[in-house]
Short mmCIF file of C-alpha atoms and ligand atoms in Angstrom, two decimals:
data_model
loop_
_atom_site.label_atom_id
_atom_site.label_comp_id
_atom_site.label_asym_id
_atom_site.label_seq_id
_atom_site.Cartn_x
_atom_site.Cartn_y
_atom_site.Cartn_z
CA UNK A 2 -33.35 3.13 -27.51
CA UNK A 3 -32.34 3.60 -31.04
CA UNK A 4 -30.96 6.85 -32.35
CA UNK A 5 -32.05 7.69 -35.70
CA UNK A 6 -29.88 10.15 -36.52
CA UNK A 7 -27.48 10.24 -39.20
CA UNK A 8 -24.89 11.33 -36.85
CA UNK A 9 -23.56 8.91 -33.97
CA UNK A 10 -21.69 10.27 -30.90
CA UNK A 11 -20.87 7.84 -28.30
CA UNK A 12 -18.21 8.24 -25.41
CA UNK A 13 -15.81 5.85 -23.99
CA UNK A 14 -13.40 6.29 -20.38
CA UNK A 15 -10.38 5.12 -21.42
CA UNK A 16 -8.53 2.67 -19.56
CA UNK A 17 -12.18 0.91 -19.10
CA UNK A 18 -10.98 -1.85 -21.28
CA UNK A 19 -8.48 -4.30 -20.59
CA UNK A 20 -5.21 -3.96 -22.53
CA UNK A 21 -4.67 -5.78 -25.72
CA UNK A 22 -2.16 -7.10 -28.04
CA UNK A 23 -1.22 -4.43 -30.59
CA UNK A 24 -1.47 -5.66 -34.44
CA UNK A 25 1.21 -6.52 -36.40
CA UNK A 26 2.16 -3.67 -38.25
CA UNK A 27 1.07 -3.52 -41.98
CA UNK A 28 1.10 -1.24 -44.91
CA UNK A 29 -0.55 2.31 -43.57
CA UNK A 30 -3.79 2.72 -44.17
CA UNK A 31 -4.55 5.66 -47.11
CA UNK A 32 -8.01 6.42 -47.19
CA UNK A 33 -8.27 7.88 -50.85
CA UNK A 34 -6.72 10.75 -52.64
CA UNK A 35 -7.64 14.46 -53.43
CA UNK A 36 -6.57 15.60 -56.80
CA UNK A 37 -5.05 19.43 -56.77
CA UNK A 38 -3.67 20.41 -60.36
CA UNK A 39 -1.49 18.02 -61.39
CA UNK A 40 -0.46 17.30 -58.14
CA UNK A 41 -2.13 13.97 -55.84
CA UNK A 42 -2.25 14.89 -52.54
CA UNK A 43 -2.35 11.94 -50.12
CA UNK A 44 -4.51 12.12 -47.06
CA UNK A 45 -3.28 9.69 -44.46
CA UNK A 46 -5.72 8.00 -42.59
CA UNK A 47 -5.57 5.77 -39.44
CA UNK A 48 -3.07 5.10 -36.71
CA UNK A 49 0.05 6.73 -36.30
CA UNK A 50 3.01 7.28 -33.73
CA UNK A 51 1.97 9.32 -31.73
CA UNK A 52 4.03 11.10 -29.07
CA UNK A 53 0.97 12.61 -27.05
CA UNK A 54 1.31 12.67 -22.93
CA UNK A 55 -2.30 11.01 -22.58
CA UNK A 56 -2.14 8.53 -25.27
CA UNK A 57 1.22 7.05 -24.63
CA UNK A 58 0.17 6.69 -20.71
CA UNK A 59 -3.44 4.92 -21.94
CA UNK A 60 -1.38 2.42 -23.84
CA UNK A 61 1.57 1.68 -21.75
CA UNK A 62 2.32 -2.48 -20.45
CA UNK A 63 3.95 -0.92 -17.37
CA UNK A 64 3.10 1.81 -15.07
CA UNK A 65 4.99 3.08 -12.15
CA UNK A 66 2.51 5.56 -10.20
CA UNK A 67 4.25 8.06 -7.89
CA UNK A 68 3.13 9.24 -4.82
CA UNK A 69 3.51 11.84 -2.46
CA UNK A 70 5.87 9.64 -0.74
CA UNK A 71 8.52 9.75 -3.48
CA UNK A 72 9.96 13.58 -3.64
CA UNK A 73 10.11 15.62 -7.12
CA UNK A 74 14.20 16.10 -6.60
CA UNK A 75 14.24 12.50 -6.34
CA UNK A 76 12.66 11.41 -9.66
CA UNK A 77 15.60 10.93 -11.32
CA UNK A 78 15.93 7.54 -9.16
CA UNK A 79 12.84 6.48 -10.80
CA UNK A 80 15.35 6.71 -13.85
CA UNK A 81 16.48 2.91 -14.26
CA UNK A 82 13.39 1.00 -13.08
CA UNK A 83 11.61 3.18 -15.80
CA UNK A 84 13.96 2.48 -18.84
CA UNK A 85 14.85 -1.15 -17.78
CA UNK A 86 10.73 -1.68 -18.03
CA UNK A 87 9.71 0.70 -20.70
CA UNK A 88 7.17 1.90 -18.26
CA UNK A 89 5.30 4.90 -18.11
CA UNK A 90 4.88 7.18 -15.04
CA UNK A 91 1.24 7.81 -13.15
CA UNK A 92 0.24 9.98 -10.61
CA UNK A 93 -1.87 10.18 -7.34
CA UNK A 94 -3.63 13.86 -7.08
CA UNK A 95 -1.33 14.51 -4.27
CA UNK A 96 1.32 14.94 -6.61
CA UNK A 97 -0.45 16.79 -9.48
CA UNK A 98 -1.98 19.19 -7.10
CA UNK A 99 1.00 19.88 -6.00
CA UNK A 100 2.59 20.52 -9.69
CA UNK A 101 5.41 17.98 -8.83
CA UNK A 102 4.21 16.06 -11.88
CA UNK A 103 1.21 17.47 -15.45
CA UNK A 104 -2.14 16.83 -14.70
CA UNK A 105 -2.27 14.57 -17.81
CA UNK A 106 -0.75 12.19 -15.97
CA UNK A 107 -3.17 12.13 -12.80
CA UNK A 108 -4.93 8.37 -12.34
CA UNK A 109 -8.19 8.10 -10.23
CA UNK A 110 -11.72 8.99 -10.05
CA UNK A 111 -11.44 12.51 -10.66
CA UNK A 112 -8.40 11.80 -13.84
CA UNK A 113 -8.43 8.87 -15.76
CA UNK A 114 -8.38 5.35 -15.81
CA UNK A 115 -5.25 2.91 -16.95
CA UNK A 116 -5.62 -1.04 -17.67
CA UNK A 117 -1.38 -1.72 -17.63
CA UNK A 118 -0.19 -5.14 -17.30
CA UNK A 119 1.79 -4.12 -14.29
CA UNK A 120 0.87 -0.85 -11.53
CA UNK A 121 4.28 -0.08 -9.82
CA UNK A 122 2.43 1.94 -6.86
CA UNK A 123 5.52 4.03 -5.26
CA UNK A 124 4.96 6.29 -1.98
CA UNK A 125 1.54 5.83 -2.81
CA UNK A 126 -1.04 5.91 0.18
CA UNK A 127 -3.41 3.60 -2.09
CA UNK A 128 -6.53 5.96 -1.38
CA UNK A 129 -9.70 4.34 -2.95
CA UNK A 130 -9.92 7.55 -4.98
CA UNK A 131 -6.82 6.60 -6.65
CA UNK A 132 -7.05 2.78 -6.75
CA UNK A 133 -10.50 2.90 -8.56
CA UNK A 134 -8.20 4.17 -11.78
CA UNK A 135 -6.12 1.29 -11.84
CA UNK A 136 -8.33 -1.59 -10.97
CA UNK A 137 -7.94 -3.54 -14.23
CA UNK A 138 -4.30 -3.54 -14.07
CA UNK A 139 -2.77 -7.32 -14.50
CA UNK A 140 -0.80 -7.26 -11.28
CA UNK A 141 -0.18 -4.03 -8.79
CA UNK A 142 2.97 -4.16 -6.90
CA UNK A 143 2.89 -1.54 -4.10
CA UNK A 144 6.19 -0.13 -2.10
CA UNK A 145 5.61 1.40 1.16
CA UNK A 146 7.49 2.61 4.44
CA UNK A 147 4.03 2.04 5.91
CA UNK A 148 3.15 -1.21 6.76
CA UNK A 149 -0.53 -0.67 7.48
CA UNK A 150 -0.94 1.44 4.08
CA UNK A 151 -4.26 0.63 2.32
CA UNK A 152 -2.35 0.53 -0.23
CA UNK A 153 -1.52 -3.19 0.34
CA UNK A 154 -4.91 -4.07 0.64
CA UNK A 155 -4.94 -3.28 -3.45
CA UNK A 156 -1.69 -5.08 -4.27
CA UNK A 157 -0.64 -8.13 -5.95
CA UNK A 158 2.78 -7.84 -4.59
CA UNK A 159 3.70 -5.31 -1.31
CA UNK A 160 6.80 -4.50 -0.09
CA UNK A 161 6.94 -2.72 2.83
CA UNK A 162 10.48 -0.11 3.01
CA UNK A 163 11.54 2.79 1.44
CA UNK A 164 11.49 3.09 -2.17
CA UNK A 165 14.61 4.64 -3.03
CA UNK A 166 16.43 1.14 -1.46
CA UNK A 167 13.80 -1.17 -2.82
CA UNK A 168 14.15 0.33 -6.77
CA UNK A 169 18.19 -0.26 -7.26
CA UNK A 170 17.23 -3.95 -6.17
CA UNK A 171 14.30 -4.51 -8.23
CA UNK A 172 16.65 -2.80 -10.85
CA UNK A 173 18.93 -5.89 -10.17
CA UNK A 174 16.45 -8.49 -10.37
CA UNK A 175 15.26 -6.94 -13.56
CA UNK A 176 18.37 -6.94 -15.23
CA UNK A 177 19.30 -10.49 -14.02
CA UNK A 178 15.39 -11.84 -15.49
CA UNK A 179 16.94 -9.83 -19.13
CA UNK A 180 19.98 -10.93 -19.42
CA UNK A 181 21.25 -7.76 -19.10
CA UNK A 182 24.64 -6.63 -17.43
CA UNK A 183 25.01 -5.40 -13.81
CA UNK A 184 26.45 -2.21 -13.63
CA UNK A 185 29.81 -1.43 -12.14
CA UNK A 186 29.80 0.13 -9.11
CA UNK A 187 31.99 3.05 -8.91
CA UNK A 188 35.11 2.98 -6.84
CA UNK A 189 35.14 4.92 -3.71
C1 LIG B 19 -13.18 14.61 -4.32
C2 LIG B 19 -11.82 13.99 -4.34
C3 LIG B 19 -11.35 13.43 -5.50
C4 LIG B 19 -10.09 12.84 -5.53
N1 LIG B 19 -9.64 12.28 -6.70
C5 LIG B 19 -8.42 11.70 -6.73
C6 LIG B 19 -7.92 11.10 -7.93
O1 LIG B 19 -8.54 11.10 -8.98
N2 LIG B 19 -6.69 10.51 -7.87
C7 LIG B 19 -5.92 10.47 -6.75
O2 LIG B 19 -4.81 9.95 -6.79
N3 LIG B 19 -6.38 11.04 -5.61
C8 LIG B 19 -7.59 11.66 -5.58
N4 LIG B 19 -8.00 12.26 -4.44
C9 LIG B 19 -7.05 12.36 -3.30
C10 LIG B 19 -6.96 11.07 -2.50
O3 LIG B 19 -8.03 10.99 -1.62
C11 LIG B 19 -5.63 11.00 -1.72
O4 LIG B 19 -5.52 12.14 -0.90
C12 LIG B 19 -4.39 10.96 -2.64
O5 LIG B 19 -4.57 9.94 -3.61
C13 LIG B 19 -3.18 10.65 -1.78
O6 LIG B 19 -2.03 10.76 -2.58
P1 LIG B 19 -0.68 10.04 -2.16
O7 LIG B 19 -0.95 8.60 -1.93
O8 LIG B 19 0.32 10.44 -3.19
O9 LIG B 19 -0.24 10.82 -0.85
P2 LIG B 19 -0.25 10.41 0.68
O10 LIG B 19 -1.63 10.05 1.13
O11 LIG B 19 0.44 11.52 1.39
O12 LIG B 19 0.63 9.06 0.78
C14 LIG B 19 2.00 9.04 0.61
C15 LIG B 19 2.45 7.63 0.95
O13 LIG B 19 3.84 7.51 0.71
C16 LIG B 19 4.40 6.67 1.70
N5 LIG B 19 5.83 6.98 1.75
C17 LIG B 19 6.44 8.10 2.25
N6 LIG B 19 7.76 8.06 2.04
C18 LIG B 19 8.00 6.88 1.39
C19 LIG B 19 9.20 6.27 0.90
N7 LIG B 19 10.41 6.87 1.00
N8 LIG B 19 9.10 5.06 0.28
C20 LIG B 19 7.91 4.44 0.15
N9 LIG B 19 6.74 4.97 0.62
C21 LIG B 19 6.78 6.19 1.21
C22 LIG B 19 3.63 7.00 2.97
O14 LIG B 19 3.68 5.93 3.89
C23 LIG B 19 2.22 7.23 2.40
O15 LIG B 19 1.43 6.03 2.45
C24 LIG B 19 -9.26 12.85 -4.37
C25 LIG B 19 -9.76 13.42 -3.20
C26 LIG B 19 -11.01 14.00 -3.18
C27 LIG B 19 -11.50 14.62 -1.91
#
């Protein structure tokens, strides 16, 4: 049906679309200038860095979700992996309902849905409720202590152990794929 009106509204999920290639960056887009005395005030137009929660989570290559399986006091083991892959962190509703992590960062049918190349799901049960937000990820990679977890059934990649041994080693693969150095181990 065509609207006739002079004003538009439409709505859009995000995360609906699959992910794509930011532009190069160019010269910033000024959409005209308001006089004011003698003065020219510029009104900037278009995209800028932004460092909002939602936004930065809808446009991020690499997501690690967290589950209820992965404790708040042990985030800070999430550290590396995170850095080493510029990723993002996600959510199941376990874990927001809980407060452990913001609600902005909640994925699922009741939150919002992500399109990342990569879905790290971490102590993540893999609930259909969740799963539905991330099904246009590139690849999911799901680590479990469970080896019947649905999450698997979702997963590009499953590992079945505990995720606080499996991360230092993916950390190590990581750096090894970058080039990066291995860090020294403390002595004892
Ligand atoms: C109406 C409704 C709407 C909902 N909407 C959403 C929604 O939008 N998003 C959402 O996420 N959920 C939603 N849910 C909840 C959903 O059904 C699940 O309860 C929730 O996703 C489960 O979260 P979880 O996987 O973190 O927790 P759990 O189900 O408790 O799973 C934790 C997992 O961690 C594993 N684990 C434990 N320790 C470790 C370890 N050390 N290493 C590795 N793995 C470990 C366990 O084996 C387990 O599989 C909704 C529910 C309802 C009723």
């Amino acid at each position: 049906m065509d609207s006739l009106s002079a004003v538009q509204l439409f709505t859009l999920r995000t995360g609906c679309l699959t992910l794509r290639m930011p532009r190069a960056h160019g010269p910033m887009w000024i959409d005209g200038h308001l006089r004011s005395g003698t003065e020219t005030e510029i009104r900037r137009c278009g995209l800028d860095e932004s460092i909002d929660d939602y936004e930065s989570l809808d446009r991020a290559e690499i997501v690690i979700g967290v589950g209820r399986g992965v404790a708040p006091t042990d985030y800070g083991e999430l550290e590396e992996l995170r850095a080493l892959l510029r990723a993002e962190i996600a959510a199941t509703r376990a874990v927001t309902d809980a407060s452990w992590l913001p609600h902005s960062r909640q994925v699922g049918v009741t939150a919002r849905s992500i399109s990342p190349r990569l879905y790290v799901a971490t102590g993540v049960s893999g609930s259909p409720l969740h799963m539905v937000g991330v099904g246009r990820a590139g690849s999911i990679l799901a680590v479990n202590t469970e080896r019947e977890a649905q999450v698997f059934r979702h997963s590009d990649v499953g590992i079945v152990g505990d995720w606080r041994a499996v991360f230092p080693l993916l950390c190590m693969e990581v750096r090894r794929h970058l080039g990066l150095p291995m860090p020294v181990s403390e002595p004892s």
